[in-house]
Amino acid sequence: MPPHGRGRFSDRGLFMAWMQAVSLQKNGELIFGAYPGMEALPGEKLLTVRYAGVGLDDVAFVRNGPALTRLPRVPGRRFVACDDMGQFYAVWPLSTCGRCARCEEGRGNLCVRKRMLGVDYDGGWSEFVAVPEENMVPLPSGLDPILGVFAEPLARAINAVRLVAPQAGSVLLSTGDTVEAALAALAALHAGALPFLYATSRAAEDRFGQFAAHLGIETGAACTRRFFDCVVAASRDLLHLPNDLARILPGGRCVLFGPHVGLEAVPSTVLRDMQEREVTVIGACAATMEDMETAVRLLLTQRDAVRALIDRVEFFREMPALINGLCEGRLIAPVACPSADVF
């Protein structure tokens, strides 16, 4: 994915120099306003953004962006956009080399040269976005486009669950206060495991309860199990990790899934306990294109459950308020859109 053009872009002969976008400025300020347009380069397509999800990975980028990339930059890697014909797409946000050992293994999410929309290139918090055509995943007609913003985090959840390799019937606990925790429970159910979902905050508990009811899985205080074969730890910080690890059966696995924006250190007693019980801890981050395609199919079959996770929908100009809501733990799955005409 080459760097996107600056200044002008054209679409079917139309000339436009600027668009509305939320951008992270050189001083670290997040602003909404006019932003130079994009030009779709060979192999890319210019799409109109309809919805953008907001997650703690975005919070981490807004906090650390000046140290990670050249600014200004438009964030946003979980979004839904449409083409001239009205077809909606989710977009796999990675650009990979296709030649390294990991790419040849089909694990492009681990490409040593990978680049990401919203970090290395302007992302989906804008009116328009230029994306590689090979990264576009069409949304089926039966899926409400707003739910497509969950395709990217659900794809990452599918990857995370695969890493702990639950056997059919394995008992898995997904715990946290993020939308990733809920989606990991859905991914585990899809993989044939028996998932339980535990919320570590009040805001998450409210959303998780509705979500779990649609899926028919146990959650919160209703959880009748004490120990699990594997755990997906998807909290915003590491404060809950000792409790998560204590609930894993000897020889079990834990996957760290989520941005973990907190900086708390893991106590040495936890590390000793992991060693004595031979608990394996694995990290999980991005997803493959195949995971994205699986996620879109899963969203279609579980659309009512996933819709229950949305706790707020606002215009792009309210993005700072959504970011604050995530930081303070009042929101877990807000969605933003460019303007009123998309409602």
Coordinates of C-alpha atoms in Angstrom, one line a residue:
M1 CA 0.0 0.0 0.0
P2 CA 1.9 3.1 -1.1
P3 CA 1.5 6.4 0.8
H4 CA -1.7 8.1 0.0
G5 CA -1.7 11.2 -2.2
R6 CA -2.0 14.6 -0.5
G7 CA -4.2 17.6 -1.5
R8 CA -6.5 16.5 -4.3
F9 CA -8.5 13.4 -5.2
S10 CA -10.8 12.7 -8.1
D11 CA -13.7 10.2 -8.4
R12 CA -15.5 9.7 -11.8
G13 CA -14.1 13.0 -13.0
L14 CA -15.1 15.0 -9.9
F15 CA -12.4 17.3 -8.5
M16 CA -12.3 17.8 -4.7
A17 CA -9.4 19.3 -2.7
W18 CA -10.7 18.9 0.8
M19 CA -12.8 16.6 3.0
Q20 CA -14.1 16.6 6.6
A21 CA -12.0 14.4 8.9
V22 CA -10.9 13.8 12.4
S23 CA -7.1 14.1 12.5
L24 CA -4.4 13.8 15.0
Q25 CA -2.2 16.9 14.8
K26 CA 1.5 17.4 15.4
N27 CA 0.8 18.7 18.9
G28 CA -1.1 15.6 19.8
E29 CA -4.5 17.4 19.5
L30 CA -7.5 15.6 17.9
I31 CA -9.5 17.9 15.8
F32 CA -12.5 17.7 13.4
G33 CA -12.4 19.9 10.3
A34 CA -11.2 20.3 6.7
Y35 CA -8.4 17.9 5.7
P36 CA -6.6 17.4 2.4
G37 CA -8.3 14.8 0.2
M38 CA -7.0 11.5 -1.1
E39 CA -6.2 10.2 -4.5
A40 CA -6.9 6.5 -5.2
L41 CA -3.6 5.2 -6.6
P42 CA -3.4 2.1 -8.9
G43 CA -4.8 -0.9 -7.2
E44 CA -6.8 1.3 -4.7
K45 CA -10.4 2.4 -4.6
L46 CA -11.8 5.6 -3.2
L47 CA -14.7 4.8 -0.9
T48 CA -17.2 6.9 1.1
V49 CA -17.1 6.3 4.8
R50 CA -20.4 5.6 6.5
Y51 CA -19.5 4.4 10.0
A52 CA -16.4 4.2 12.1
G53 CA -15.9 2.2 15.2
V54 CA -13.9 3.7 18.1
G55 CA -11.9 1.4 20.4
L56 CA -9.1 1.4 23.0
D57 CA -6.6 0.8 20.2
D58 CA -7.6 4.2 18.9
V59 CA -7.2 5.7 22.4
A60 CA -3.6 4.2 22.5
F61 CA -2.8 5.7 19.1
V62 CA -4.2 9.1 20.0
R63 CA -2.1 9.1 23.2
N64 CA 1.1 7.8 21.5
G65 CA 0.6 8.9 17.9
P66 CA 3.3 11.6 17.9
A67 CA 5.9 8.9 18.7
L68 CA 4.5 6.3 16.2
T69 CA 4.0 8.0 12.9
R70 CA 4.2 11.2 10.9
L71 CA 1.5 13.7 11.8
P72 CA -1.1 14.9 11.0
R73 CA -2.8 11.6 10.5
V74 CA -6.4 10.4 10.2
P75 CA -6.9 7.5 12.7
G76 CA -9.4 4.7 12.2
R77 CA -8.9 1.0 11.3
R78 CA -12.4 -0.3 12.0
F79 CA -14.9 1.3 9.6
V80 CA -17.5 0.7 6.9
A81 CA -17.4 2.5 3.6
C82 CA -19.3 2.2 0.3
D83 CA -18.6 2.5 -3.4
D84 CA -20.5 4.3 -6.2
M85 CA -22.9 1.4 -6.6
G86 CA -23.9 1.4 -2.9
Q87 CA -22.1 -1.7 -2.0
F88 CA -20.8 -1.6 1.6
Y89 CA -17.4 -3.0 2.7
A90 CA -15.4 -3.7 5.8
V91 CA -11.7 -3.3 5.1
W92 CA -8.7 -5.4 6.3
P93 CA -6.5 -2.6 7.6
L94 CA -3.1 -4.2 7.0
S95 CA -0.6 -3.8 4.1
T96 CA 1.9 -6.7 4.0
C97 CA 5.0 -7.5 1.9
G98 CA 3.8 -10.9 0.8
R99 CA 7.4 -12.2 0.7
C100 CA 8.6 -12.8 4.3
A101 CA 8.3 -16.1 6.1
R102 CA 5.2 -15.2 8.0
C103 CA 3.4 -14.0 4.8
E104 CA 4.3 -17.2 3.0
E105 CA 2.8 -19.1 6.0
G106 CA -0.5 -17.2 5.5
R107 CA 0.1 -15.2 8.7
G108 CA 0.2 -11.8 7.1
N109 CA -0.8 -10.2 10.5
L110 CA 2.8 -11.0 11.6
C111 CA 4.5 -9.6 8.5
V112 CA 7.7 -8.0 9.5
R113 CA 7.0 -5.1 7.1
K114 CA 3.3 -4.6 7.8
R115 CA 1.7 -1.2 7.7
M116 CA -1.7 -0.2 9.0
L117 CA -4.5 2.1 8.0
G118 CA -5.0 4.8 10.6
V119 CA -1.4 4.6 11.8
D120 CA 1.0 4.5 8.8
Y121 CA -1.7 5.8 6.4
D122 CA -4.8 7.9 6.8
G123 CA -7.7 5.8 8.1
G124 CA -11.4 5.8 8.3
W125 CA -12.2 8.8 10.5
S126 CA -12.9 10.8 7.4
E127 CA -15.5 11.4 4.7
F128 CA -13.5 9.4 2.1
V129 CA -10.8 6.8 2.3
A130 CA -8.5 5.2 -0.3
V131 CA -8.0 1.5 0.3
P132 CA -6.4 -1.4 -1.7
E133 CA -9.1 -3.3 -3.6
E134 CA -7.7 -6.6 -2.4
N135 CA -8.4 -5.6 1.2
M136 CA -12.1 -4.8 0.7
V137 CA -14.6 -7.4 2.2
P138 CA -18.1 -6.9 0.9
L139 CA -20.9 -6.9 3.5
P140 CA -23.9 -9.1 2.7
S141 CA -27.2 -7.4 1.9
G142 CA -28.8 -8.9 5.1
L143 CA -26.3 -7.2 7.4
D144 CA -26.9 -3.7 8.7
P145 CA -23.9 -1.7 7.6
I146 CA -23.3 -0.2 11.0
L147 CA -22.5 -3.7 12.3
G148 CA -19.6 -3.9 9.8
V149 CA -17.5 -1.7 12.2
F150 CA -17.1 -4.9 14.3
A151 CA -15.6 -6.9 11.5
E152 CA -12.0 -5.9 12.3
P153 CA -12.1 -6.4 16.1
L154 CA -14.1 -9.7 15.7
A155 CA -11.4 -10.8 13.2
R156 CA -8.8 -10.2 15.8
A157 CA -10.9 -12.1 18.4
I158 CA -11.0 -15.0 16.0
N159 CA -7.2 -14.9 15.8
A160 CA -6.9 -14.7 19.6
V161 CA -9.1 -17.6 20.2
R162 CA -7.3 -19.7 17.6
L163 CA -4.0 -19.1 19.5
V164 CA -5.3 -20.7 22.7
A165 CA -6.6 -23.6 20.4
P166 CA -9.7 -24.6 22.3
Q167 CA -10.8 -28.1 21.6
A168 CA -14.4 -28.8 20.8
G169 CA -16.1 -28.5 24.2
S170 CA -13.1 -26.8 25.9
V171 CA -14.2 -24.3 28.6
L172 CA -13.0 -20.8 27.9
L173 CA -13.4 -17.6 30.0
S174 CA -13.3 -14.3 28.2
T175 CA -12.8 -11.5 30.7
G176 CA -12.5 -7.7 30.5
D177 CA -14.2 -4.4 30.0
T178 CA -13.7 -4.0 26.3
V179 CA -15.7 -4.9 23.2
E180 CA -12.8 -7.3 22.4
A181 CA -13.8 -9.4 25.5
A182 CA -17.4 -9.9 24.2
L183 CA -16.3 -10.6 20.7
A184 CA -13.8 -13.2 21.9
A185 CA -16.7 -15.1 23.6
L186 CA -18.5 -15.1 20.2
A187 CA -15.3 -16.3 18.4
A188 CA -15.0 -19.1 21.0
L189 CA -18.6 -20.2 20.5
H190 CA -17.9 -20.2 16.8
A191 CA -14.8 -22.4 17.4
G192 CA -16.8 -25.0 19.3
A193 CA -15.7 -24.1 22.8
L194 CA -17.9 -23.5 25.8
P195 CA -17.5 -19.8 26.5
F196 CA -18.2 -17.8 29.6
L197 CA -18.1 -14.0 29.7
Y198 CA -17.0 -11.9 32.7
A199 CA -17.2 -8.1 32.8
T200 CA -14.7 -6.2 34.9
S201 CA -16.6 -2.9 34.8
R202 CA -20.2 -1.7 35.3
A203 CA -20.5 -0.3 31.7
A204 CA -19.3 -3.6 30.3
E205 CA -21.5 -5.6 32.5
D206 CA -24.6 -3.9 31.2
R207 CA -23.7 -4.5 27.5
F208 CA -22.3 -8.0 28.1
G209 CA -25.6 -9.1 29.7
Q210 CA -27.6 -8.2 26.7
F211 CA -25.0 -9.7 24.3
A212 CA -24.7 -12.9 26.3
A213 CA -28.5 -13.4 26.5
H214 CA -28.7 -13.4 22.6
L215 CA -25.9 -16.0 22.5
G216 CA -27.2 -18.1 25.3
I217 CA -23.9 -18.0 27.3
E218 CA -23.3 -17.4 31.0
T219 CA -21.9 -14.1 32.1
G220 CA -21.0 -12.1 35.2
A221 CA -22.3 -13.3 38.6
A222 CA -24.3 -16.0 36.9
C223 CA -21.1 -17.8 35.9
T224 CA -21.1 -21.1 37.7
R225 CA -17.5 -22.2 36.8
R226 CA -14.4 -21.4 38.9
F227 CA -11.7 -22.8 36.6
F228 CA -11.2 -22.9 32.9
D229 CA -9.1 -24.6 30.2
C230 CA -8.1 -21.2 28.7
V231 CA -8.7 -17.5 29.3
V232 CA -8.9 -14.6 27.0
A233 CA -7.7 -11.6 29.0
A234 CA -9.1 -8.5 27.3
S235 CA -9.2 -5.8 30.0
R236 CA -8.1 -2.2 29.4
D237 CA -5.2 -2.7 31.8
L238 CA -3.3 -5.5 33.6
L239 CA -4.8 -5.1 37.0
H240 CA -7.1 -8.1 36.5
L241 CA -4.4 -10.4 35.0
P242 CA -3.5 -12.1 38.3
N243 CA -7.2 -13.1 38.9
D244 CA -7.5 -14.2 35.2
L245 CA -4.4 -16.4 35.5
A246 CA -5.6 -17.9 38.8
R247 CA -8.7 -19.3 37.1
I248 CA -6.8 -21.3 34.5
L249 CA -6.4 -25.0 35.1
P250 CA -2.8 -26.4 35.3
G251 CA -1.4 -26.7 31.9
G252 CA -3.9 -24.2 30.5
R253 CA -3.4 -21.2 28.2
C254 CA -4.1 -17.5 28.5
V255 CA -4.1 -15.1 25.5
L256 CA -3.5 -11.3 26.1
F257 CA -5.9 -9.7 23.8
G258 CA -6.6 -6.0 23.7
P259 CA -4.7 -2.7 23.8
H260 CA -4.0 -2.8 27.5
V261 CA -3.7 1.0 27.8
G262 CA -2.8 0.7 31.5
L263 CA 0.9 0.4 32.5
E264 CA 0.6 -1.7 35.7
A265 CA 3.4 -4.1 36.3
V266 CA 2.7 -7.8 36.7
P267 CA 3.7 -9.0 40.3
S268 CA 6.5 -11.5 40.5
T269 CA 4.2 -13.8 42.4
V270 CA 2.0 -14.1 39.3
L271 CA 5.0 -15.1 37.2
R272 CA 6.0 -17.8 39.8
D273 CA 2.5 -19.2 39.8
M274 CA 2.4 -19.4 36.0
Q275 CA 5.7 -21.3 36.1
E276 CA 4.5 -23.8 38.8
R277 CA 1.3 -24.6 37.1
E278 CA 2.8 -24.5 33.6
V279 CA 0.4 -21.9 32.3
T280 CA 1.2 -20.7 28.8
V281 CA 0.7 -17.0 28.1
I282 CA 0.4 -15.8 24.5
G283 CA 0.0 -12.4 22.9
A284 CA -2.6 -11.6 20.2
C285 CA -3.0 -8.5 18.1
A286 CA -3.9 -8.2 14.4
A287 CA -5.8 -10.6 12.1
T288 CA -5.5 -12.1 8.7
M289 CA -7.7 -11.3 5.7
E290 CA -9.2 -14.8 6.1
D291 CA -10.2 -13.8 9.6
M292 CA -11.9 -10.7 8.3
E293 CA -14.0 -12.7 5.9
T294 CA -14.9 -15.2 8.6
A295 CA -15.9 -12.3 10.9
V296 CA -18.2 -10.8 8.3
R297 CA -20.0 -14.1 7.9
L298 CA -20.3 -14.5 11.7
L299 CA -21.7 -10.9 12.1
L300 CA -24.5 -11.9 9.7
T301 CA -25.5 -14.9 11.8
Q302 CA -25.2 -13.1 15.1
R303 CA -26.2 -9.6 14.2
D304 CA -28.8 -9.2 17.0
A305 CA -26.2 -10.1 19.6
V306 CA -23.5 -7.7 18.2
R307 CA -26.0 -4.9 17.9
A308 CA -26.5 -5.0 21.6
L309 CA -22.9 -4.0 22.1
I310 CA -23.3 -0.5 20.6
D311 CA -23.7 2.0 23.4
R312 CA -23.5 5.3 21.6
V313 CA -23.7 6.7 18.0
E314 CA -22.5 10.2 17.3
F315 CA -21.1 12.4 14.5
F316 CA -17.4 12.7 13.8
R317 CA -17.2 16.1 15.5
E318 CA -18.0 14.3 18.8
M319 CA -15.0 12.0 18.5
P320 CA -13.1 13.6 21.4
A321 CA -16.1 12.9 23.7
L322 CA -16.2 9.3 22.6
I323 CA -12.5 8.9 23.2
N324 CA -13.0 10.3 26.7
G325 CA -15.9 8.0 27.3
L326 CA -13.7 5.0 26.5
C327 CA -10.9 6.3 28.6
E328 CA -13.2 6.7 31.6
G329 CA -14.8 3.3 31.1
R330 CA -18.3 4.7 30.4
L331 CA -18.4 3.3 26.9
I332 CA -17.1 0.1 25.3
A333 CA -18.4 0.2 21.7
P334 CA -19.2 3.7 20.4
V335 CA -19.7 4.3 16.7
A336 CA -19.2 7.6 14.8
C337 CA -20.4 8.7 11.4
P338 CA -19.5 11.7 9.1
S339 CA -22.9 13.4 9.0
A340 CA -26.6 13.1 9.7
D341 CA -27.4 11.8 6.2
V342 CA -26.1 8.3 7.1
F343 CA -28.7 7.7 9.8

